[in-house]
């Protein structure tokens, strides 16, 4: 099975449709599948439900899909850096399913493992639990959360081989590995593509069995999510 595609547009060809669920990896602006996300924008696919830890920042990442109104619903744990997201949500133009970050990670992991639902104490007695089943175990209340499984997952890895095995670096490992397991089709963009067998098996984070399509994008852009500066001290008089 040939997994390597020449570019993002080709890798997405034939599998997009309006109304689908897409998982988008990364944490903040680290490890986001920016090339694939931009290709989604260019495709014009709409009414998307997107599962992602956050919605990027204005002008970068998933925010570019918000600009074109292609996202109908977000399932996220944090969206505080995106003014456009807030505007659309407050105007009733965008649905939002807020989910505690650890619970979101577990919902994705559960989906990839074929687990339809699980119980957690997180969110009991809060808005998070509204409309959900609550049960008592050993004298403690737990809320039921559903696993998540998407039509497509787009992930970003530091290195990959032609068989689809992936290696992530540092913070990019937060959501990408579990999302790669939790979709019908996983498309990976990698900074460095090497021949199959070149990656030490002990270093592989996502086995190639989970990855159907892969593209090489070169070194990722190093965006700064939030720039904080302070005034430089005055130079001592000579």
mmCIF file of C-alpha atoms in Angstrom:
data_model
loop_
_atom_site.group_PDB
_atom_site.id
_atom_site.type_symbol
_atom_site.label_atom_id
_atom_site.label_comp_id
_atom_site.label_asym_id
_atom_site.label_seq_id
_atom_site.Cartn_x
_atom_site.Cartn_y
_atom_site.Cartn_z
ATOM 1 C CA UNK A 1 0.000 0.000 0.000
ATOM 2 C CA UNK A 2 1.499 3.289 -1.103
ATOM 3 C CA UNK A 3 1.200 5.809 1.716
ATOM 4 C CA UNK A 4 3.401 8.697 0.539
ATOM 5 C CA UNK A 5 1.648 11.531 -1.332
ATOM 6 C CA UNK A 6 3.299 14.490 -3.066
ATOM 7 C CA UNK A 7 1.352 17.225 -1.274
ATOM 8 C CA UNK A 8 -1.487 17.951 1.152
ATOM 9 C CA UNK A 9 -4.121 18.496 -1.541
ATOM 10 C CA UNK A 10 -3.434 15.087 -3.072
ATOM 11 C CA UNK A 11 -3.398 13.401 0.331
ATOM 12 C CA UNK A 12 -6.870 14.785 1.097
ATOM 13 C CA UNK A 13 -8.315 14.045 -2.345
ATOM 14 C CA UNK A 14 -11.324 11.755 -2.493
ATOM 15 C CA UNK A 15 -11.981 11.548 1.258
ATOM 16 C CA UNK A 16 -13.465 14.931 2.155
ATOM 17 C CA UNK A 17 -17.172 15.622 2.526
ATOM 18 C CA UNK A 18 -19.284 18.263 4.216
ATOM 19 C CA UNK A 19 -20.333 17.530 7.801
ATOM 20 C CA UNK A 20 -17.483 15.175 8.683
ATOM 21 C CA UNK A 21 -15.597 14.993 11.994
ATOM 22 C CA UNK A 22 -11.896 15.821 11.881
ATOM 23 C CA UNK A 23 -9.331 15.431 14.647
ATOM 24 C CA UNK A 24 -6.519 17.976 14.510
ATOM 25 C CA UNK A 25 -3.409 17.272 16.562
ATOM 26 C CA UNK A 26 -1.105 19.615 18.425
ATOM 27 C CA UNK A 27 -0.995 21.641 21.598
ATOM 28 C CA UNK A 28 -1.226 25.396 21.316
ATOM 29 C CA UNK A 29 0.787 26.054 18.157
ATOM 30 C CA UNK A 30 3.193 23.164 18.777
ATOM 31 C CA UNK A 31 2.747 20.082 16.622
ATOM 32 C CA UNK A 32 -0.212 21.392 14.640
ATOM 33 C CA UNK A 33 -0.793 19.985 11.151
ATOM 34 C CA UNK A 34 -0.653 23.435 9.587
ATOM 35 C CA UNK A 35 -0.079 22.353 5.984
ATOM 36 C CA UNK A 36 -2.982 19.895 6.050
ATOM 37 C CA UNK A 37 -5.191 22.398 7.845
ATOM 38 C CA UNK A 38 -4.544 25.011 5.164
ATOM 39 C CA UNK A 39 -5.332 22.414 2.494
ATOM 40 C CA UNK A 40 -8.675 21.766 4.197
ATOM 41 C CA UNK A 41 -9.375 25.472 3.897
ATOM 42 C CA UNK A 42 -8.553 25.484 0.203
ATOM 43 C CA UNK A 43 -10.788 22.448 -0.405
ATOM 44 C CA UNK A 44 -13.890 24.375 0.648
ATOM 45 C CA UNK A 45 -15.277 21.488 2.728
ATOM 46 C CA UNK A 46 -17.746 22.868 5.288
ATOM 47 C CA UNK A 47 -19.969 22.147 8.315
ATOM 48 C CA UNK A 48 -17.046 20.415 10.004
ATOM 49 C CA UNK A 49 -16.926 19.150 13.571
ATOM 50 C CA UNK A 50 -13.324 19.553 14.692
ATOM 51 C CA UNK A 51 -11.794 17.852 17.720
ATOM 52 C CA UNK A 52 -8.728 19.738 18.902
ATOM 53 C CA UNK A 53 -7.205 20.814 22.177
ATOM 54 C CA UNK A 54 -7.554 24.413 21.027
ATOM 55 C CA UNK A 55 -8.528 26.423 17.962
ATOM 56 C CA UNK A 56 -5.143 27.950 17.210
ATOM 57 C CA UNK A 57 -4.643 31.708 17.406
ATOM 58 C CA UNK A 58 -5.977 34.378 15.078
ATOM 59 C CA UNK A 59 -4.566 33.822 11.600
ATOM 60 C CA UNK A 60 -2.774 30.539 12.372
ATOM 61 C CA UNK A 61 -3.902 26.919 12.352
ATOM 62 C CA UNK A 62 -7.589 26.089 12.725
ATOM 63 C CA UNK A 63 -8.403 29.771 13.029
ATOM 64 C CA UNK A 64 -7.993 30.002 9.255
ATOM 65 C CA UNK A 65 -10.917 27.574 8.909
ATOM 66 C CA UNK A 66 -12.944 29.764 11.256
ATOM 67 C CA UNK A 67 -12.232 32.726 8.975
ATOM 68 C CA UNK A 68 -13.970 30.934 6.107
ATOM 69 C CA UNK A 69 -16.822 29.623 8.331
ATOM 70 C CA UNK A 70 -15.956 26.008 7.488
ATOM 71 C CA UNK A 71 -16.170 24.801 11.104
ATOM 72 C CA UNK A 72 -19.649 24.220 12.494
ATOM 73 C CA UNK A 73 -18.665 22.756 15.885
ATOM 74 C CA UNK A 74 -15.533 22.541 18.025
ATOM 75 C CA UNK A 75 -14.856 19.921 20.698
ATOM 76 C CA UNK A 76 -12.039 21.494 22.701
ATOM 77 C CA UNK A 77 -10.575 22.084 26.129
ATOM 78 C CA UNK A 78 -9.130 25.577 25.629
ATOM 79 C CA UNK A 79 -9.932 28.363 23.186
ATOM 80 C CA UNK A 80 -8.821 31.458 25.092
ATOM 81 C CA UNK A 81 -6.215 32.699 22.605
ATOM 82 C CA UNK A 82 -8.610 33.094 19.685
ATOM 83 C CA UNK A 83 -10.675 36.286 19.392
ATOM 84 C CA UNK A 84 -12.428 35.124 16.222
ATOM 85 C CA UNK A 85 -13.530 31.922 17.959
ATOM 86 C CA UNK A 86 -14.992 33.936 20.837
ATOM 87 C CA UNK A 87 -16.826 36.280 18.447
ATOM 88 C CA UNK A 88 -18.417 33.441 16.482
ATOM 89 C CA UNK A 89 -19.384 31.521 19.619
ATOM 90 C CA UNK A 90 -20.939 34.525 21.351
ATOM 91 C CA UNK A 91 -22.832 35.370 18.153
ATOM 92 C CA UNK A 92 -24.290 31.854 18.004
ATOM 93 C CA UNK A 93 -22.449 31.071 14.768
ATOM 94 C CA UNK A 94 -20.318 28.271 16.204
ATOM 95 C CA UNK A 95 -21.194 25.320 18.421
ATOM 96 C CA UNK A 96 -18.817 24.482 21.257
ATOM 97 C CA UNK A 97 -18.494 21.346 23.351
ATOM 98 C CA UNK A 98 -16.137 22.208 26.176
ATOM 99 C CA UNK A 99 -14.293 19.258 27.657
ATOM 100 C CA UNK A 100 -11.714 19.174 30.489
ATOM 101 C CA UNK A 101 -8.291 18.588 28.964
ATOM 102 C CA UNK A 102 -7.587 15.240 30.613
ATOM 103 C CA UNK A 103 -11.077 14.017 29.785
ATOM 104 C CA UNK A 104 -10.641 15.099 26.161
ATOM 105 C CA UNK A 105 -7.390 13.151 25.933
ATOM 106 C CA UNK A 106 -9.062 10.071 27.398
ATOM 107 C CA UNK A 107 -12.100 10.369 25.107
ATOM 108 C CA UNK A 108 -9.744 10.312 22.124
ATOM 109 C CA UNK A 109 -7.690 7.436 23.533
ATOM 110 C CA UNK A 110 -10.881 5.499 24.265
ATOM 111 C CA UNK A 111 -12.137 6.030 20.725
ATOM 112 C CA UNK A 112 -8.886 4.676 19.326
ATOM 113 C CA UNK A 113 -9.096 1.649 21.637
ATOM 114 C CA UNK A 114 -12.694 0.842 20.682
ATOM 115 C CA UNK A 115 -14.103 1.900 24.057
ATOM 116 C CA UNK A 116 -17.501 3.590 23.545
ATOM 117 C CA UNK A 117 -17.708 5.276 26.959
ATOM 118 C CA UNK A 118 -16.120 5.548 30.398
ATOM 119 C CA UNK A 119 -16.791 7.147 33.791
ATOM 120 C CA UNK A 120 -14.751 9.933 35.389
ATOM 121 C CA UNK A 121 -15.046 12.123 38.487
ATOM 122 C CA UNK A 122 -13.925 15.185 36.553
ATOM 123 C CA UNK A 123 -16.833 17.564 36.001
ATOM 124 C CA UNK A 124 -19.310 15.978 38.404
ATOM 125 C CA UNK A 125 -21.660 18.637 39.763
ATOM 126 C CA UNK A 126 -20.647 21.205 37.117
ATOM 127 C CA UNK A 127 -21.935 22.329 33.715
ATOM 128 C CA UNK A 128 -19.726 19.642 32.174
ATOM 129 C CA UNK A 129 -22.036 16.943 33.574
ATOM 130 C CA UNK A 130 -25.319 18.461 32.365
ATOM 131 C CA UNK A 131 -27.339 15.998 30.303
ATOM 132 C CA UNK A 132 -24.908 13.138 30.960
ATOM 133 C CA UNK A 133 -25.400 9.962 32.925
ATOM 134 C CA UNK A 134 -24.005 10.054 36.489
ATOM 135 C CA UNK A 135 -23.419 6.857 38.460
ATOM 136 C CA UNK A 136 -22.106 6.082 41.915
ATOM 137 C CA UNK A 137 -19.142 3.765 42.422
ATOM 138 C CA UNK A 138 -17.800 3.003 45.915
ATOM 139 C CA UNK A 139 -19.676 5.966 47.330
ATOM 140 C CA UNK A 140 -18.364 8.472 44.762
ATOM 141 C CA UNK A 141 -20.205 10.000 41.804
ATOM 142 C CA UNK A 142 -18.841 9.691 38.274
ATOM 143 C CA UNK A 143 -20.034 11.176 34.989
ATOM 144 C CA UNK A 144 -20.128 9.135 31.786
ATOM 145 C CA UNK A 145 -18.133 10.461 28.831
ATOM 146 C CA UNK A 146 -18.291 9.085 25.293
ATOM 147 C CA UNK A 147 -15.233 8.036 23.348
ATOM 148 C CA UNK A 148 -14.423 9.998 20.190
ATOM 149 C CA UNK A 149 -13.706 8.520 16.772
ATOM 150 C CA UNK A 150 -13.339 10.761 13.732
ATOM 151 C CA UNK A 151 -13.614 10.396 9.981
ATOM 152 C CA UNK A 152 -10.135 11.884 9.503
ATOM 153 C CA UNK A 153 -7.227 12.706 11.790
ATOM 154 C CA UNK A 154 -4.536 15.152 10.687
ATOM 155 C CA UNK A 155 -1.307 14.960 12.693
ATOM 156 C CA UNK A 156 2.163 16.479 12.586
ATOM 157 C CA UNK A 157 5.303 14.465 13.336
ATOM 158 C CA UNK A 158 8.984 15.307 13.401
ATOM 159 C CA UNK A 159 9.988 12.194 11.495
ATOM 160 C CA UNK A 160 8.175 9.477 9.596
ATOM 161 C CA UNK A 161 9.049 6.644 7.272
ATOM 162 C CA UNK A 162 7.414 5.447 4.081
ATOM 163 C CA UNK A 163 5.522 2.756 6.024
ATOM 164 C CA UNK A 164 3.820 5.438 8.138
ATOM 165 C CA UNK A 165 5.723 4.982 11.391
ATOM 166 C CA UNK A 166 5.942 8.319 13.230
ATOM 167 C CA UNK A 167 8.181 10.016 15.771
ATOM 168 C CA UNK A 168 7.042 13.187 17.578
ATOM 169 C CA UNK A 169 9.133 15.698 19.487
ATOM 170 C CA UNK A 170 8.376 17.044 22.944
ATOM 171 C CA UNK A 171 5.065 18.906 23.309
ATOM 172 C CA UNK A 172 3.857 17.610 19.938
ATOM 173 C CA UNK A 173 3.293 14.267 21.683
ATOM 174 C CA UNK A 174 0.384 15.637 23.760
ATOM 175 C CA UNK A 175 -2.480 14.894 21.358
ATOM 176 C CA UNK A 176 -1.017 13.719 18.055
ATOM 177 C CA UNK A 177 -0.267 10.082 19.049
ATOM 178 C CA UNK A 178 -3.738 9.329 20.423
ATOM 179 C CA UNK A 179 -5.518 11.124 17.569
ATOM 180 C CA UNK A 180 -3.577 9.045 15.061
ATOM 181 C CA UNK A 181 -5.339 5.957 16.438
ATOM 182 C CA UNK A 182 -8.838 7.438 16.606
ATOM 183 C CA UNK A 183 -9.954 7.972 13.012
ATOM 184 C CA UNK A 184 -10.972 5.997 9.958
ATOM 185 C CA UNK A 185 -8.159 7.666 7.982
ATOM 186 C CA UNK A 186 -5.066 9.246 9.514
ATOM 187 C CA UNK A 187 -2.997 11.633 7.432
ATOM 188 C CA UNK A 188 0.411 12.626 8.766
ATOM 189 C CA UNK A 189 2.582 15.522 7.743
ATOM 190 C CA UNK A 190 6.222 14.959 8.696
ATOM 191 C CA UNK A 191 9.232 17.231 8.730
ATOM 192 C CA UNK A 192 11.628 14.454 7.719
ATOM 193 C CA UNK A 193 10.626 11.445 5.614
ATOM 194 C CA UNK A 194 12.986 8.453 5.598
ATOM 195 C CA UNK A 195 12.877 4.974 4.035
ATOM 196 C CA UNK A 196 11.021 2.213 5.879
ATOM 197 C CA UNK A 197 13.267 0.471 8.395
ATOM 198 C CA UNK A 198 15.465 3.493 9.089
ATOM 199 C CA UNK A 199 13.716 4.444 12.356
ATOM 200 C CA UNK A 200 14.710 2.425 15.426
ATOM 201 C CA UNK A 201 11.569 0.451 16.402
ATOM 202 C CA UNK A 202 12.080 1.499 20.036
ATOM 203 C CA UNK A 203 11.790 5.159 18.985
ATOM 204 C CA UNK A 204 8.463 4.860 17.153
ATOM 205 C CA UNK A 205 5.520 6.602 18.848
ATOM 206 C CA UNK A 206 2.809 5.829 16.268
ATOM 207 C CA UNK A 207 3.074 2.504 14.421
ATOM 208 C CA UNK A 208 2.461 2.713 10.688
ATOM 209 C CA UNK A 209 -0.626 0.478 10.934
ATOM 210 C CA UNK A 210 -2.550 3.563 12.114
ATOM 211 C CA UNK A 211 -1.406 5.853 9.278
ATOM 212 C CA UNK A 212 -2.910 5.635 5.794
ATOM 213 C CA UNK A 213 -1.406 8.713 4.106
ATOM 214 C CA UNK A 214 1.749 10.746 4.663
ATOM 215 C CA UNK A 215 3.370 13.876 3.210
ATOM 216 C CA UNK A 216 6.724 15.557 3.801
ATOM 217 C CA UNK A 217 6.537 19.267 4.679
ATOM 218 C CA UNK A 218 10.053 20.190 5.822
ATOM 219 C CA UNK A 219 10.968 21.965 9.045
ATOM 220 C CA UNK A 220 7.907 23.315 10.832
ATOM 221 C CA UNK A 221 7.346 27.013 11.370
ATOM 222 C CA UNK A 222 8.139 27.991 14.945
ATOM 223 C CA UNK A 223 5.241 30.260 15.822
ATOM 224 C CA UNK A 224 5.153 32.184 19.093
ATOM 225 C CA UNK A 225 1.721 31.767 20.653
ATOM 226 C CA UNK A 226 2.003 34.568 23.161
ATOM 227 C CA UNK A 227 4.876 37.029 23.114
ATOM 228 C CA UNK A 228 5.824 38.587 26.427
ATOM 229 C CA UNK A 229 8.554 41.200 26.569
ATOM 230 C CA UNK A 230 10.020 43.526 29.139
ATOM 231 C CA UNK A 231 11.893 46.756 28.840
ATOM 232 C CA UNK A 232 15.603 46.335 28.458
ATOM 233 C CA UNK A 233 17.657 47.791 31.328
ATOM 234 C CA UNK A 234 19.305 51.084 30.493
ATOM 235 C CA UNK A 235 22.883 50.814 29.345
ATOM 236 C CA UNK A 236 25.265 51.906 32.061
ATOM 237 C CA UNK A 237 26.789 55.287 31.401
ATOM 238 C CA UNK A 238 30.277 55.027 30.008
#
